[in-house]
Tab-separated table of C-alpha atoms in Angstrom:
chain	number	residue	atom	x	y	z
A	1	MET	CA	0.132	-0.119	0.226
A	2	SER	CA	1.323	3.439	-1.216
A	3	ARG	CA	2.269	6.781	1.502
A	4	LEU	CA	-1.244	8.342	-0.295
A	5	GLN	CA	-3.060	5.391	0.125
A	6	ARG	CA	-2.329	5.251	3.906
A	7	LEU	CA	-3.305	8.511	4.049
A	8	TRP	CA	-6.791	8.392	1.788
A	9	ARG	CA	-7.342	5.763	5.004
A	10	ASN	CA	-6.177	7.863	7.540
A	11	GLN	CA	-3.474	4.294	8.278
A	12	THR	CA	-0.175	6.877	8.197
A	13	LYS	CA	2.424	5.715	10.846
A	14	VAL	CA	4.535	8.518	10.291
A	15	ASP	CA	7.788	8.985	13.360
A	16	PHE	CA	7.211	12.732	13.876
A	17	PRO	CA	9.713	12.582	16.089
A	18	GLU	CA	12.484	11.669	13.870
A	19	ALA	CA	10.896	14.558	10.910
A	20	TRP	CA	11.183	16.976	13.904
A	21	LYS	CA	14.696	17.426	13.474
A	22	THR	CA	14.812	17.891	10.007
A	23	ALA	CA	11.522	20.415	10.911
A	24	LEU	CA	13.724	22.845	13.206
A	25	LYS	CA	16.043	22.779	10.224
A	26	VAL	CA	14.129	24.410	7.843
A	27	SER	CA	12.019	26.396	10.542
A	28	ALA	CA	15.157	28.293	11.999
A	29	ALA	CA	16.188	28.797	8.188
A	30	LEU	CA	12.817	30.482	7.072
A	31	VAL	CA	13.073	32.531	10.385
A	32	LEU	CA	16.447	33.903	9.141
A	33	ILE	CA	15.468	34.924	5.640
A	34	SER	CA	12.696	36.367	7.132
A	35	VAL	CA	13.976	38.296	10.051
A	36	VAL	CA	17.186	39.641	7.352
A	37	ALA	CA	14.828	40.396	4.573
A	38	LEU	CA	12.845	42.550	7.498
A	39	LEU	CA	16.759	43.950	8.816
A	40	VAL	CA	17.612	44.939	5.356
A	41	ARG	CA	14.419	45.722	3.373
A	42	GLY	CA	11.612	46.720	5.357
A	43	VAL	CA	8.144	46.539	4.943
A	44	ASN	CA	6.339	47.988	2.310
A	45	LEU	CA	4.159	49.856	4.258
A	46	GLY	CA	0.702	51.107	2.357
A	47	ILE	CA	-0.607	54.660	2.358
A	48	GLU	CA	-2.835	53.461	5.194
A	49	PHE	CA	0.374	53.477	7.283
A	50	GLU	CA	2.697	55.671	6.230
A	51	GLY	CA	0.259	58.471	5.055
A	52	GLY	CA	0.395	60.806	1.751
A	53	THR	CA	-0.795	60.849	-1.514
A	54	VAL	CA	-1.941	58.055	-3.881
A	55	TRP	CA	-2.778	58.641	-8.091
A	56	GLU	CA	-4.519	55.682	-10.947
A	57	ALA	CA	-4.533	55.899	-13.915
A	58	SER	CA	-4.720	53.386	-16.862
A	59	ALA	CA	-1.585	53.516	-18.880
A	60	PRO	CA	-1.173	50.621	-21.143
A	61	ASP	CA	1.324	51.676	-23.366
A	62	VAL	CA	3.555	53.257	-20.764
A	63	SER	CA	6.819	52.294	-19.092
A	64	THR	CA	8.320	53.120	-16.062
A	65	ALA	CA	11.058	55.257	-17.417
A	66	GLU	CA	8.311	57.351	-19.066
A	67	VAL	CA	7.048	57.855	-15.915
A	68	ARG	CA	9.799	58.453	-13.377
A	69	ASP	CA	10.397	61.456	-16.400
A	70	ALA	CA	7.779	62.583	-16.393
A	71	LEU	CA	7.287	62.887	-11.935
A	72	ARG	CA	10.522	64.191	-12.870
A	73	GLY	CA	9.748	67.348	-13.659
A	74	VAL	CA	7.376	68.107	-10.407
A	75	ASP	CA	9.931	67.354	-8.160
A	76	GLN	CA	8.840	63.801	-7.549
A	77	ALA	CA	11.043	61.416	-9.265
A	78	ASP	CA	11.358	59.225	-5.955
A	79	ALA	CA	7.472	58.546	-6.290
A	80	LYS	CA	6.767	54.709	-5.712
A	81	ILE	CA	5.804	53.087	-9.781
A	82	GLN	CA	3.526	50.767	-9.767
A	83	PHE	CA	1.364	48.469	-12.139
A	84	VAL	CA	-1.290	46.634	-10.814
A	85	GLY	CA	-3.513	44.564	-12.686
A	86	GLY	CA	-1.543	45.103	-15.346
A	87	ASP	CA	-2.013	48.285	-17.229
A	88	VAL	CA	-2.930	50.198	-14.288
A	89	LEU	CA	-0.568	52.606	-12.677
A	90	ARG	CA	-0.190	53.506	-9.100
A	91	VAL	CA	1.529	56.014	-8.353
A	92	ARG	CA	2.844	57.247	-4.255
A	93	ALA	CA	4.566	60.108	-3.331
A	94	GLU	CA	4.881	61.159	0.644
A	95	LEU	CA	3.279	64.708	-0.654
A	96	ASP	CA	-0.414	66.213	2.426
A	97	ALA	CA	-3.791	66.838	1.101
A	98	THR	CA	-3.191	70.107	2.601
A	99	ASP	CA	-0.010	71.014	-0.746
A	100	ALA	CA	-2.602	71.068	-3.016
A	101	SER	CA	-0.508	73.048	-5.673
A	102	SER	CA	2.092	69.999	-5.699
A	103	VAL	CA	-1.378	67.211	-5.816
A	104	ALA	CA	-2.917	69.382	-9.090
A	105	GLU	CA	1.011	68.909	-10.579
A	106	VAL	CA	1.779	65.301	-10.632
A	107	SER	CA	-2.221	64.805	-11.655
A	108	LEU	CA	-1.724	67.556	-15.003
A	109	ALA	CA	1.356	65.799	-14.951
A	110	LEU	CA	0.121	61.824	-15.024
A	111	ALA	CA	-2.703	62.926	-17.728
A	112	THR	CA	-0.586	64.888	-20.167
A	113	LEU	CA	2.014	61.058	-19.890
A	114	THR	CA	-1.156	58.869	-20.062
A	115	GLY	CA	-2.982	61.326	-22.437
A	116	GLN	CA	-6.082	61.104	-20.507
A	117	SER	CA	-8.394	64.488	-19.269
A	118	LEU	CA	-7.710	65.557	-15.034
A	119	ASP	CA	-11.550	63.311	-14.069
A	120	ASP	CA	-9.945	60.181	-15.338
A	121	ILE	CA	-7.215	61.025	-12.559
A	122	SER	CA	-7.751	59.507	-9.635
A	123	PHE	CA	-6.308	60.618	-6.241
A	124	ASN	CA	-6.737	59.710	-2.790
A	125	SER	CA	-4.776	61.652	0.236
A	126	ILE	CA	-4.547	60.391	3.602
A	127	SER	CA	-2.263	62.501	6.477
A	128	ALA	CA	0.759	60.961	7.907
A	129	SER	CA	-1.190	61.279	11.905
A	130	TRP	CA	-4.290	58.911	10.553
A	131	GLY	CA	-1.675	56.833	9.537
A	132	ASP	CA	0.049	56.139	13.052
A	133	GLU	CA	-3.348	56.148	13.936
A	134	ILE	CA	-4.453	52.689	12.025
A	135	THR	CA	-0.804	51.236	12.707
A	136	ASP	CA	-1.354	51.319	16.349
A	137	LYS	CA	-4.767	49.685	16.652
A	138	ALA	CA	-3.680	46.816	13.992
A	139	ILE	CA	-0.834	46.891	17.123
A	140	ARG	CA	-2.970	46.915	20.295
A	141	ALA	CA	-5.357	44.291	17.877
A	142	LEU	CA	-2.233	41.683	17.328
A	143	ILE	CA	-1.685	42.022	21.136
A	144	VAL	CA	-5.075	41.349	22.219
A	145	PHE	CA	-5.244	38.827	20.527
A	146	PHE	CA	-2.320	37.063	21.574
A	147	ILE	CA	-4.080	37.468	25.212
A	148	VAL	CA	-7.125	36.468	24.753
A	149	VAL	CA	-6.197	33.009	23.037
A	150	ALA	CA	-3.504	31.938	25.933
A	151	ILE	CA	-5.598	33.133	28.310
A	152	TYR	CA	-8.628	30.625	27.371
A	153	ILE	CA	-5.705	27.729	25.808
A	154	THR	CA	-4.603	27.933	29.729
A	155	LEU	CA	-8.050	27.774	30.726
A	156	THR	CA	-9.013	24.745	28.441
A	157	LEU	CA	-5.763	22.952	28.430
A	158	GLU	CA	-2.804	24.353	29.958
A	159	TRP	CA	0.118	26.928	30.234
A	160	ARG	CA	2.190	24.995	28.564
A	161	MET	CA	0.681	24.370	25.216
A	162	ALA	CA	-0.673	27.834	25.172
A	163	VAL	CA	3.159	28.650	24.815
A	164	ALA	CA	3.569	25.779	22.411
A	165	ALA	CA	0.490	26.888	19.964
A	166	LEU	CA	1.563	30.803	20.381
A	167	LEU	CA	5.352	29.849	19.495
A	168	ALA	CA	3.831	29.027	16.795
A	169	VAL	CA	1.909	31.821	15.777
A	170	ALA	CA	4.996	34.260	16.064
A	171	HIS	CA	6.490	31.432	13.620
A	172	ASP	CA	3.903	31.671	11.095
A	173	ILE	CA	3.862	35.496	11.552
A	174	VAL	CA	7.510	36.308	11.489
A	175	ILE	CA	7.321	33.722	7.893
A	176	THR	CA	4.567	35.977	6.311
A	177	VAL	CA	5.637	39.368	7.095
A	178	GLY	CA	9.320	38.317	5.750
A	179	ILE	CA	8.204	36.638	2.408
A	180	TYR	CA	6.090	40.338	2.188
A	181	ALA	CA	9.545	42.170	3.102
A	182	LEU	CA	11.537	39.776	0.384
A	183	PHE	CA	8.858	39.980	-2.408
A	184	GLN	CA	8.365	43.707	-0.825
A	185	PHE	CA	4.792	43.148	-1.466
A	186	GLU	CA	2.522	46.282	-0.171
A	187	VAL	CA	0.952	45.771	3.568
A	188	THR	CA	-2.846	47.306	3.843
A	189	PRO	CA	-4.943	46.647	6.050
A	190	ALA	CA	-6.597	44.322	3.781
A	191	THR	CA	-3.198	42.497	4.963
A	192	VAL	CA	-3.270	42.540	8.908
A	193	ILE	CA	-7.340	41.894	8.453
A	194	ALA	CA	-6.034	38.540	6.557
A	195	PHE	CA	-2.810	38.096	9.017
A	196	LEU	CA	-5.267	37.600	11.833
A	197	THR	CA	-7.071	35.078	10.023
A	198	ILE	CA	-4.105	33.482	9.185
A	199	MET	CA	-3.754	32.778	12.804
A	200	GLY	CA	-7.348	31.836	13.925
A	201	TYR	CA	-6.194	28.586	10.686
A	202	SER	CA	-3.350	27.429	12.550
A	203	LEU	CA	-4.504	27.927	16.160
A	204	TYR	CA	-7.566	25.496	14.617
A	205	ASP	CA	-4.771	22.841	13.600
A	206	THR	CA	-2.966	23.441	16.756
A	207	LEU	CA	-5.553	23.124	19.086
A	208	VAL	CA	-6.959	20.249	16.722
A	209	VAL	CA	-3.977	17.816	17.663
A	210	PHE	CA	-3.304	18.945	21.762
A	211	ASP	CA	-7.560	17.621	22.233
A	212	LYS	CA	-6.868	14.513	20.082
A	213	ASN	CA	-3.653	14.320	22.254
A	214	ARG	CA	-5.573	14.922	25.728
A	215	ASP	CA	-7.317	12.456	24.558
A	216	TYR	CA	-5.279	9.975	24.200
A	217	GLN	CA	-4.059	10.858	27.373
A	218	ARG	CA	-7.046	10.162	28.994
A	219	ARG	CA	-7.317	6.484	27.990
A	220	SER	CA	-6.926	4.180	31.084
A	221	ALA	CA	-5.305	1.959	29.188
A	222	LEU	CA	-2.614	3.613	28.265
A	223	VAL	CA	-1.160	5.605	31.016
A	224	GLY	CA	2.302	4.529	31.949
A	225	ARG	CA	3.325	2.546	29.227
A	226	ALA	CA	3.857	4.997	26.742
A	227	THR	CA	6.020	8.929	26.774
A	228	TYR	CA	4.115	12.103	25.975
A	229	THR	CA	6.297	12.284	22.604
A	230	ARG	CA	5.499	8.694	21.455
A	231	ILE	CA	1.430	10.057	22.332
A	232	MET	CA	1.890	13.096	20.429
A	233	ASN	CA	2.948	10.865	17.634
A	234	SER	CA	0.042	9.024	17.451
A	235	ALA	CA	-2.300	12.013	17.508
A	236	LEU	CA	-0.452	13.155	14.936
A	237	ASN	CA	-1.458	10.147	13.017
A	238	THR	CA	-4.374	9.893	13.813
A	239	VAL	CA	-5.327	14.082	12.315
A	240	LEU	CA	-2.893	14.144	9.756
A	241	LEU	CA	-5.454	13.323	7.075
A	242	ARG	CA	-8.337	15.651	8.626
A	243	SER	CA	-5.585	18.341	9.085
A	244	VAL	CA	-4.352	17.659	4.511
A	245	ASN	CA	-8.541	18.006	3.753
A	246	THR	CA	-8.516	21.070	5.766
A	247	THR	CA	-5.667	22.856	4.181
A	248	ILE	CA	-6.456	21.890	0.523
A	249	THR	CA	-10.274	23.102	0.899
A	250	SER	CA	-9.133	26.267	2.360
A	251	VAL	CA	-6.528	26.908	-0.315
A	252	LEU	CA	-8.320	25.758	-3.132
A	253	PRO	CA	-11.511	29.352	-2.722
A	254	VAL	CA	-8.304	31.822	-1.846
A	255	LEU	CA	-6.435	30.259	-5.013
A	256	SER	CA	-9.425	30.764	-7.689
A	257	MET	CA	-9.514	34.127	-5.352
A	258	LEU	CA	-5.702	35.157	-6.388
A	259	ILE	CA	-6.282	34.032	-9.938
A	260	ILE	CA	-9.610	35.261	-10.718
A	261	GLY	CA	-9.369	38.007	-8.690
A	262	THR	CA	-5.939	39.387	-10.117
A	263	LEU	CA	-5.707	37.881	-13.057
A	264	VAL	CA	-9.730	38.656	-14.509
A	265	LEU	CA	-11.205	41.247	-12.367
A	266	GLY	CA	-8.128	43.025	-11.508
A	267	ALA	CA	-9.130	43.690	-8.437
A	268	VAL	CA	-5.947	44.816	-6.131
A	269	THR	CA	-7.646	44.704	-3.032
A	270	LEU	CA	-8.118	41.123	-3.003
A	271	ALA	CA	-4.617	40.221	-4.179
A	272	GLU	CA	-3.673	41.764	-1.510
A	273	PHE	CA	-5.881	39.791	0.771
A	274	ALA	CA	-5.295	36.470	-1.265
A	275	VAL	CA	-1.718	36.198	-0.513
A	276	ALA	CA	-1.411	37.142	2.693
A	277	LEU	CA	-4.138	34.312	3.354
A	278	LEU	CA	-2.255	31.689	1.129
A	279	ILE	CA	1.143	31.590	2.589
A	280	GLY	CA	-0.587	31.925	5.801
A	281	LEU	CA	-2.316	28.655	5.410
A	282	LEU	CA	1.129	26.997	4.167
A	283	VAL	CA	3.029	27.827	6.500
A	284	GLY	CA	-0.652	27.295	9.415
A	285	THR	CA	-0.448	24.318	8.660
A	286	TYR	CA	3.057	23.567	8.873
A	287	SER	CA	3.672	24.854	12.360
A	288	SER	CA	0.878	22.927	14.269
A	289	LEU	CA	2.014	19.312	13.060
A	290	PHE	CA	6.030	20.647	13.379
A	291	VAL	CA	6.597	23.368	15.258
A	292	ALA	CA	3.740	23.405	18.839
A	293	ALA	CA	3.651	19.438	18.656
A	294	PRO	CA	7.343	18.995	19.610
A	295	ALA	CA	7.662	22.313	21.330
A	296	ALA	CA	4.347	21.107	23.623
A	297	ALA	CA	6.213	18.179	24.177
A	298	TRP	CA	9.486	19.441	24.577
A	299	LEU	CA	8.050	21.434	27.563
A	300	LYS	CA	6.448	18.404	29.117
A	301	GLU	CA	8.598	15.542	28.984
A	302	ARG	CA	10.837	18.182	31.230
A	303	GLN	CA	7.949	17.352	33.762
A	304	PRO	CA	9.397	15.020	36.561
A	305	GLU	CA	6.196	12.672	36.223
A	306	PHE	CA	6.808	12.049	32.218
A	307	THR	CA	10.361	12.700	32.943
A	308	GLU	CA	10.218	10.124	35.189
A	309	LEU	CA	7.665	7.801	33.227
A	310	ARG	CA	10.174	7.956	29.928
A	311	ASP	CA	13.181	6.955	31.850
A	312	ARG	CA	11.341	3.736	33.628
A	313	LEU	CA	9.892	2.882	29.987
A	314	GLU	CA	14.139	3.298	28.743
A	315	ALA	CA	15.155	1.084	31.381
A	316	ARG	CA	11.866	-1.765	30.961
A	317	ALA	CA	12.820	-1.965	27.053
A	318	GLN	CA	16.232	-2.027	27.757
A	319	SER	CA	16.145	-4.713	29.973
A	320	ARG	CA	13.470	-7.076	27.693
A	321	GLY	CA	15.074	-5.735	24.388
A	322	THR	CA	11.900	-4.160	23.456
A	323	THR	CA	11.496	-1.101	21.309
A	324	VAL	CA	8.606	1.715	22.446
A	325	HIS	CA	6.331	2.562	19.675
A	326	ASN	CA	2.969	4.267	18.694
A	327	VAL	CA	0.201	3.881	22.132
A	328	GLU	CA	-1.366	0.971	19.414
A	329	ASP	CA	1.710	-0.790	19.499
A	330	VAL	CA	3.167	-0.228	22.538
A	331	ALA	CA	6.161	-2.743	23.141
A	332	VAL	CA	7.215	-4.486	20.376
A	333	GLY	CA	9.632	-7.525	21.675
A	334	PRO	CA	11.212	-9.702	19.557
A	335	PRO	CA	9.950	-12.186	17.730
A	336	SER	CA	9.783	-14.946	19.883
A	337	ARG	CA	11.199	-19.068	19.115
A	338	GLN	CA	9.208	-21.369	17.544
A	339	ALA	CA	8.776	-24.681	19.443
A	340	ALA	CA	10.840	-27.525	19.382
A	341	PRO	CA	9.657	-30.333	16.875
A	342	PRO	CA	8.225	-33.548	18.051
A	343	ALA	CA	10.969	-36.115	19.540
A	344	ASP	CA	10.078	-38.746	16.688
A	345	GLY	CA	11.315	-36.141	14.167
A	346	ALA	CA	7.589	-35.910	12.485
A	347	SER	CA	5.805	-32.073	11.157
A	348	ARG	CA	3.078	-30.593	12.486
A	349	ARG	CA	2.468	-28.991	9.124
A	350	PRO	CA	-0.379	-30.211	7.486
A	351	PRO	CA	0.289	-32.768	4.442
A	352	PRO	CA	0.112	-31.784	1.241
A	353	THR	CA	-3.131	-31.360	0.013
A	354	GLY	CA	-4.527	-34.564	-2.040
A	355	THR	CA	-3.076	-36.965	0.058
A	356	VAL	CA	-4.800	-39.369	1.724
A	357	ILE	CA	-4.379	-40.495	5.186
A	358	PRO	CA	-6.455	-43.482	6.329
A	359	PRO	CA	-8.145	-43.634	8.924
A	360	ARG	CA	-7.611	-45.110	12.530
A	361	PRO	CA	-8.130	-48.457	14.095
A	362	ARG	CA	-10.582	-49.408	16.011
A	363	LYS	CA	-10.279	-50.452	19.400
A	364	ARG	CA	-12.130	-53.996	20.081
A	365	LYS	CA	-14.108	-53.732	23.219
A	366	ARG	CA	-13.571	-56.973	25.698
A	367	ARG	CA	-16.735	-59.042	26.521
């Protein structure tokens, strides 16, 4: 039976503790790349966070160099130029809304370049103070989210699992923001909403794993017979198909929104929202299996009762020559010895097919 068939039948026996060693290196590399990207390139914050003025116009036959030359004539050569949706020109400059003359000069330069009237050039101005207010609210929302989640998981499960879940969420945020910094995707309020959404998805997968692990721990047949890491391994194998199905059913509509919304409809806001969702869903599924679970197992194995249990099981396994696997087969020993053949050398195997066995003679009764 192939691995795909075993996954489809929910009969996987993946050794997650062994895979955690490789996953730790992968996560460390991704986090390092994300941090370097944040420090070197920074985050491309949208106008809603930094303030300024943005112009949009239809420019199918205009190049970036031509736009730069036109803006140089109005002292805005450092403005950010971007083509969205194929032929929509977007120009963003750090101009205050009160500077009406400079805003009008940029609008006139873009109208002349694209061959359109001033009414066809749309612009939007946001003050820096309003952008700072939006940034503060986004940070407060993130802090409140972490606090509420930590309290909820601590009350329903325990604080060690809360720490592991929040560590996985922080892992997802750092990598997602790092990818945005690496490729200079623009961070808008829609992106922040997507960040909060993917944190919810990540926590959902993590709590499913933790709940199944707690269910295994409550089984009286397993008490004192398997380490916490092995119980977690069995819980992960049980929910693996569910996590894969949840991710696939969540990614498909996001991909549709990203492809159709961007390429067909040209909706820029949908693209900003969908990119963050797509990255977060994939990273969130990975972190629930390879970040939250090993973190919880590592914290729980440090408890005195689980440390004592692990030492006792390892000593018992060494004395009996057994190997501890999943909770379904807690101790698998060496193959049993075969019974010795009969003294007369006769084999205990059944005779070949078609062999005629004569009946035993009956004993006569004595009169």
